[in-house]
Coordinates of C-alpha atoms in Angstrom, one line a residue:
M1 CA 154.0 118.8 -187.8
T2 CA 155.2 117.7 -184.4
V3 CA 153.7 119.4 -181.4
L4 CA 157.1 120.6 -180.4
A5 CA 157.5 122.6 -183.5
T6 CA 155.7 125.6 -182.0
S7 CA 156.0 127.6 -178.8
D8 CA 152.5 126.8 -177.8
G9 CA 153.0 123.1 -178.4
R10 CA 156.2 123.0 -176.4
L11 CA 154.6 124.9 -173.5
S12 CA 151.6 122.5 -173.5
V13 CA 153.9 119.5 -173.2
W14 CA 155.9 121.1 -170.3
R15 CA 152.8 122.1 -168.5
A16 CA 151.4 118.6 -168.9
M17 CA 154.6 117.2 -167.3
V18 CA 154.3 119.7 -164.4
T19 CA 150.6 119.1 -163.8
G20 CA 151.1 115.3 -163.9
R21 CA 153.9 115.5 -161.3
A22 CA 151.9 117.9 -159.1
F23 CA 149.0 115.5 -159.0
D24 CA 151.3 112.6 -158.4
R25 CA 153.1 114.3 -155.5
A26 CA 149.8 115.2 -153.9
M27 CA 148.8 111.6 -154.1
C28 CA 152.1 110.6 -152.4
A29 CA 151.2 112.7 -149.4
H30 CA 147.9 110.9 -148.9
N31 CA 148.5 107.3 -149.9
G32 CA 151.3 105.2 -148.4
H33 CA 151.0 102.7 -151.1
W34 CA 151.0 105.1 -154.0
H35 CA 153.3 104.2 -156.9
E36 CA 154.9 107.5 -157.8
S37 CA 156.1 108.4 -161.2
R38 CA 158.4 111.3 -160.5
G39 CA 161.3 111.4 -163.0
E40 CA 159.5 109.5 -165.8
E41 CA 157.4 112.4 -167.1
A42 CA 159.3 112.7 -170.4
V43 CA 158.3 109.2 -171.4
F44 CA 154.6 109.1 -170.5
I45 CA 153.8 112.6 -171.5
G46 CA 156.0 112.5 -174.6
G47 CA 154.8 109.1 -175.5
F48 CA 151.1 110.2 -175.7
A49 CA 151.1 113.9 -176.4
G50 CA 150.0 115.1 -179.9
L51 CA 148.4 112.0 -181.2
D52 CA 145.4 112.0 -183.4
E53 CA 141.8 111.5 -182.2
G54 CA 141.6 108.1 -184.0
D55 CA 144.7 106.7 -182.3
V56 CA 144.4 104.3 -179.3
I57 CA 146.6 104.8 -176.2
A58 CA 147.5 102.4 -173.4
P59 CA 149.7 104.1 -170.8
H60 CA 151.8 102.3 -168.2
F61 CA 150.1 102.4 -164.8
R62 CA 153.1 104.6 -163.5
G63 CA 152.0 107.8 -165.3
A64 CA 148.5 106.9 -166.3
C65 CA 147.0 109.7 -164.2
A66 CA 149.2 112.3 -165.9
V67 CA 148.1 111.1 -169.3
A68 CA 144.5 111.3 -168.3
L69 CA 144.9 114.8 -167.1
M70 CA 146.7 115.8 -170.3
N71 CA 143.7 114.5 -172.2
G72 CA 141.2 116.6 -170.3
V73 CA 140.1 114.4 -167.3
D74 CA 138.9 116.5 -164.4
P75 CA 141.6 116.1 -161.6
A76 CA 138.8 116.2 -158.9
E77 CA 137.1 113.3 -160.6
L78 CA 140.3 111.5 -161.1
A79 CA 141.4 111.9 -157.4
A80 CA 137.9 110.7 -156.2
S81 CA 138.2 107.7 -158.5
V82 CA 141.4 106.7 -156.7
F83 CA 139.9 107.1 -153.3
G84 CA 136.5 105.7 -154.2
S85 CA 135.0 108.9 -152.7
E86 CA 132.1 111.1 -153.7
G87 CA 132.6 112.5 -157.2
S88 CA 134.2 109.4 -158.6
R89 CA 133.0 108.6 -162.1
S90 CA 133.2 104.9 -161.3
A91 CA 131.6 105.1 -157.8
G92 CA 134.6 103.2 -156.5
Y93 CA 134.2 100.2 -158.8
W94 CA 137.7 100.7 -160.2
R95 CA 140.8 102.7 -159.4
G96 CA 141.1 105.8 -161.5
D97 CA 144.9 105.7 -161.5
I98 CA 145.2 102.5 -163.5
C99 CA 141.7 102.0 -164.9
P100 CA 140.1 104.9 -166.6
A101 CA 136.5 104.6 -167.7
P102 CA 136.2 102.5 -170.9
S103 CA 136.4 104.5 -174.1
R104 CA 137.3 104.0 -177.7
R105 CA 140.6 105.7 -177.3
T106 CA 142.1 104.9 -173.8
I107 CA 142.9 101.5 -172.5
G108 CA 143.5 100.9 -168.7
M109 CA 144.9 98.0 -166.8
F110 CA 141.5 96.4 -166.3
S111 CA 142.7 92.9 -165.4
G112 CA 145.0 94.3 -162.7
S113 CA 147.9 92.3 -164.1
L114 CA 151.0 94.0 -165.6
G115 CA 151.5 93.4 -169.3
T116 CA 147.9 93.1 -170.2
T117 CA 147.8 96.6 -171.6
V118 CA 150.4 95.6 -174.1
A119 CA 148.1 92.8 -175.3
Y120 CA 145.1 95.1 -175.3
A121 CA 147.0 97.6 -177.5
T122 CA 148.1 94.9 -179.9
G123 CA 144.5 93.8 -180.2
A124 CA 143.4 97.4 -180.8
A125 CA 146.1 97.7 -183.5
L126 CA 144.6 94.7 -185.2
H127 CA 141.2 96.4 -185.1
L128 CA 142.7 99.7 -186.5
K129 CA 144.4 97.8 -189.3
L130 CA 141.2 96.0 -190.3
N131 CA 138.8 98.9 -189.9
S132 CA 140.4 102.3 -190.0
G133 CA 143.7 102.5 -191.9
G134 CA 145.9 105.4 -190.9
S135 CA 145.5 105.2 -187.1
A136 CA 147.9 103.8 -184.6
A137 CA 148.0 102.3 -181.2
V138 CA 150.7 103.3 -178.7
C139 CA 151.4 101.5 -175.5
A140 CA 153.9 101.8 -172.6
F141 CA 155.2 99.3 -170.1
G142 CA 158.0 99.1 -167.5
D143 CA 161.3 97.2 -167.6
G144 CA 160.0 94.6 -165.2
T145 CA 156.9 94.0 -167.4
A146 CA 159.2 93.6 -170.4
N147 CA 160.1 90.1 -169.1
A148 CA 156.4 89.0 -169.1
G149 CA 155.5 86.4 -171.6
I150 CA 152.5 88.3 -172.7
V151 CA 154.8 91.1 -173.9
A152 CA 156.8 88.8 -176.2
E153 CA 153.7 87.2 -177.5
S154 CA 152.1 90.5 -178.3
M155 CA 155.3 91.8 -180.1
N156 CA 155.6 88.6 -182.1
L157 CA 152.0 88.8 -183.3
A158 CA 152.4 92.5 -184.1
S159 CA 155.4 91.7 -186.2
M160 CA 153.8 88.8 -188.0
L161 CA 150.7 90.8 -188.9
R162 CA 152.5 94.1 -189.4
L163 CA 150.2 95.8 -186.9
P164 CA 150.2 99.6 -186.5
V165 CA 151.5 99.7 -182.9
V166 CA 154.3 101.5 -181.1
F167 CA 155.7 99.7 -178.0
I168 CA 157.4 102.0 -175.5
C169 CA 159.4 100.5 -172.7
Q170 CA 159.5 102.9 -169.8
N171 CA 162.7 101.6 -168.3
N172 CA 163.0 103.3 -164.9
Q173 CA 165.8 100.8 -164.1
Y174 CA 164.1 98.9 -161.2
A175 CA 161.3 96.3 -161.1
T176 CA 160.4 96.8 -157.5
S177 CA 163.9 96.2 -156.2
M178 CA 165.4 94.2 -159.1
P179 CA 167.8 96.2 -161.1
A180 CA 167.1 96.1 -164.8
L181 CA 170.9 95.5 -165.5
T182 CA 170.6 92.1 -163.9
A183 CA 167.1 91.2 -165.1
F184 CA 167.8 91.0 -168.9
A185 CA 169.6 88.4 -170.8
G186 CA 170.8 88.7 -174.4
G187 CA 171.8 92.3 -174.6
Q188 CA 169.6 95.4 -174.7
L189 CA 165.8 95.3 -174.8
T190 CA 165.9 96.6 -178.3
D191 CA 167.8 93.5 -179.3
R192 CA 164.8 91.3 -178.4
A193 CA 162.5 93.5 -180.6
R194 CA 165.0 93.3 -183.5
A195 CA 165.0 89.5 -183.2
L196 CA 161.3 89.8 -184.0
S197 CA 162.1 92.0 -187.0
I198 CA 160.7 95.1 -185.3
P199 CA 162.6 98.3 -185.9
S200 CA 163.9 99.5 -182.6
L201 CA 165.2 102.7 -181.1
D202 CA 167.2 103.4 -177.9
V203 CA 166.5 106.9 -176.6
N204 CA 167.2 109.1 -173.6
G205 CA 164.0 108.8 -171.6
N206 CA 164.6 112.0 -169.7
D207 CA 164.6 114.1 -173.0
V208 CA 161.0 114.6 -174.0
A209 CA 162.0 115.9 -177.5
A210 CA 164.1 112.8 -178.2
L211 CA 161.3 110.6 -176.9
M212 CA 158.7 112.3 -179.1
A213 CA 160.9 112.1 -182.2
A214 CA 161.2 108.3 -181.7
R215 CA 157.5 107.9 -181.0
D216 CA 156.7 110.0 -184.1
E217 CA 158.9 107.8 -186.2
G218 CA 157.1 104.8 -185.0
V219 CA 153.7 106.3 -185.5
A220 CA 154.6 107.4 -189.0
R221 CA 155.6 103.8 -189.8
A222 CA 152.4 102.5 -188.3
R223 CA 150.2 104.9 -190.4
A224 CA 152.0 103.9 -193.5
G225 CA 151.2 100.2 -193.0
E226 CA 154.8 99.3 -192.2
G227 CA 154.1 97.5 -188.9
P228 CA 155.2 98.0 -185.3
T229 CA 158.1 99.9 -183.8
F230 CA 159.8 99.4 -180.4
V231 CA 161.1 102.4 -178.4
H232 CA 163.4 101.7 -175.4
A233 CA 163.4 104.8 -173.2
L234 CA 165.9 104.8 -170.4
T235 CA 164.7 107.0 -167.5
Y236 CA 164.8 106.8 -163.7
R237 CA 162.4 106.2 -160.9
M238 CA 163.3 109.1 -158.5
G239 CA 161.2 107.7 -155.7
G240 CA 160.7 104.2 -154.3
H241 CA 158.5 101.5 -155.9
Y242 CA 155.8 102.7 -153.6
M243 CA 155.7 105.3 -150.9
N244 CA 156.7 103.0 -148.0
D245 CA 159.5 101.4 -150.0
P246 CA 162.7 101.3 -147.7
E247 CA 164.8 101.5 -150.9
T248 CA 167.7 99.4 -149.5
Y249 CA 168.6 98.3 -152.9
R250 CA 170.1 101.5 -154.2
T251 CA 172.4 104.2 -152.9
T252 CA 171.5 107.9 -152.2
D253 CA 174.4 108.9 -154.4
E254 CA 172.8 107.1 -157.3
V255 CA 169.4 108.8 -156.7
A256 CA 171.1 112.2 -156.3
E257 CA 172.9 111.7 -159.6
W258 CA 169.6 111.1 -161.5
L259 CA 167.9 114.0 -159.7
E260 CA 170.3 116.3 -161.6
L261 CA 168.8 114.9 -164.8
D262 CA 165.2 115.8 -164.0
P263 CA 163.2 115.8 -167.3
I264 CA 161.0 118.7 -166.2
D265 CA 164.0 120.9 -165.4
H266 CA 165.8 119.8 -168.6
F267 CA 162.8 120.8 -170.8
L268 CA 162.4 124.1 -168.9
D269 CA 166.0 124.9 -169.8
V270 CA 165.0 124.4 -173.5
L271 CA 161.9 126.6 -173.2
V272 CA 164.0 129.3 -171.6
D273 CA 166.7 129.1 -174.2
Q274 CA 164.1 129.3 -177.0
G275 CA 162.3 132.3 -175.4
D276 CA 159.1 130.4 -174.8
L277 CA 159.0 131.0 -171.0
S278 CA 161.0 132.8 -168.4
R279 CA 162.4 130.8 -165.5
E280 CA 160.4 133.0 -163.1
D281 CA 157.1 132.3 -164.9
G282 CA 158.0 128.6 -164.9
A283 CA 158.6 128.6 -161.2
T284 CA 155.3 130.4 -160.6
F285 CA 153.4 127.9 -162.7
V286 CA 155.0 124.9 -160.9
A287 CA 154.1 126.4 -157.5
A288 CA 150.5 127.1 -158.6
E289 CA 150.0 123.6 -159.8
V290 CA 151.4 122.0 -156.6
E291 CA 149.0 124.1 -154.5
R292 CA 146.1 123.4 -156.8
M293 CA 146.6 119.6 -156.9
S294 CA 147.3 119.4 -153.2
S295 CA 143.9 121.0 -152.5
I296 CA 142.0 118.9 -155.0
V297 CA 143.5 115.6 -153.8
S298 CA 143.0 116.5 -150.1
D299 CA 139.4 117.5 -150.7
A300 CA 138.7 114.2 -152.6
K301 CA 140.1 112.1 -149.8
S302 CA 138.1 113.9 -147.1
R303 CA 134.7 113.3 -148.8
V304 CA 132.4 110.6 -147.7
S305 CA 132.9 107.4 -149.6
S306 CA 130.5 106.8 -152.5
S307 CA 127.5 104.6 -151.6
V308 CA 127.6 101.2 -153.2
G309 CA 123.9 101.5 -153.9
D310 CA 122.2 98.6 -155.8
V311 CA 124.6 95.7 -155.7
R312 CA 123.2 94.5 -159.0
R313 CA 124.3 97.6 -160.7
S314 CA 127.6 97.5 -162.5
A315 CA 129.4 100.7 -163.4
F316 CA 131.5 98.8 -166.0
A317 CA 128.4 97.3 -167.7
E318 CA 126.8 100.7 -168.0
H319 CA 129.8 101.9 -169.9
M320 CA 130.4 98.8 -172.0
V321 CA 128.9 100.5 -175.1
A322 CA 131.8 102.9 -175.1
A323 CA 134.3 100.1 -175.3
S324 CA 132.4 98.1 -177.9

């Protein structure tokens, strides 16, 4: 049963979207190079909500913090990991926004190169197929990353070996300043996947229910041993590529048009219509999360930086057992 089939499930998804954005906006206020994810919540929350414990996830870096929070990571620890301040789980050895601590379930962008998480998820899917039938790997990546060679190689391998993996393209329509409409040859992104014999779905990336339905279809195929699925989710990056982005490559009218399609507001309308939540209670929750995350992030930034300590000590090595 999909998580959206119950009132509690729908509320949990909406709250995860709100909390993720609140954390993201708090980071925007304290980091001029922060890559915000506002507007894309339906894709990265919908893409990874409600999966089984045995499934492996590899979120796109834009939204990775929200996915971590949804999965129970302490926001104070997460913020400290971004700033490398006291309280960071990694003691500043890696950035918590893109590289969570190694675990059996969550894959971060450990190489620092876009597209690698797609390859990692494909490798994880091979492991799942060989060792634990019935589980799936789900990964997300941006439209810019879709042009990386490693993505095509991973999808080809997944198709050849019928690996249990769902590829989600989080198309926010701009790779830095390059419009997606001018960056792709040969039709839609789903056409590329279909050329590799991968079943593919185009969905409204601002509709979390549509996204989750497509994701669930892919996961069901993966669990049944039917191989990979490609989901192309069209969404929009409401902010710049990073906080100091001058955004000279798009118009204010275009941004305003997409602001009207806010995925959090859209899903709140659904909750109100179904009697899950009043609009007033929704506004109260949003305001409370904004205040809470602002305080947490501000406090994390103000702390003294973690001591490097023994230079021979490797935080990654100490956690390698978790990733083995």
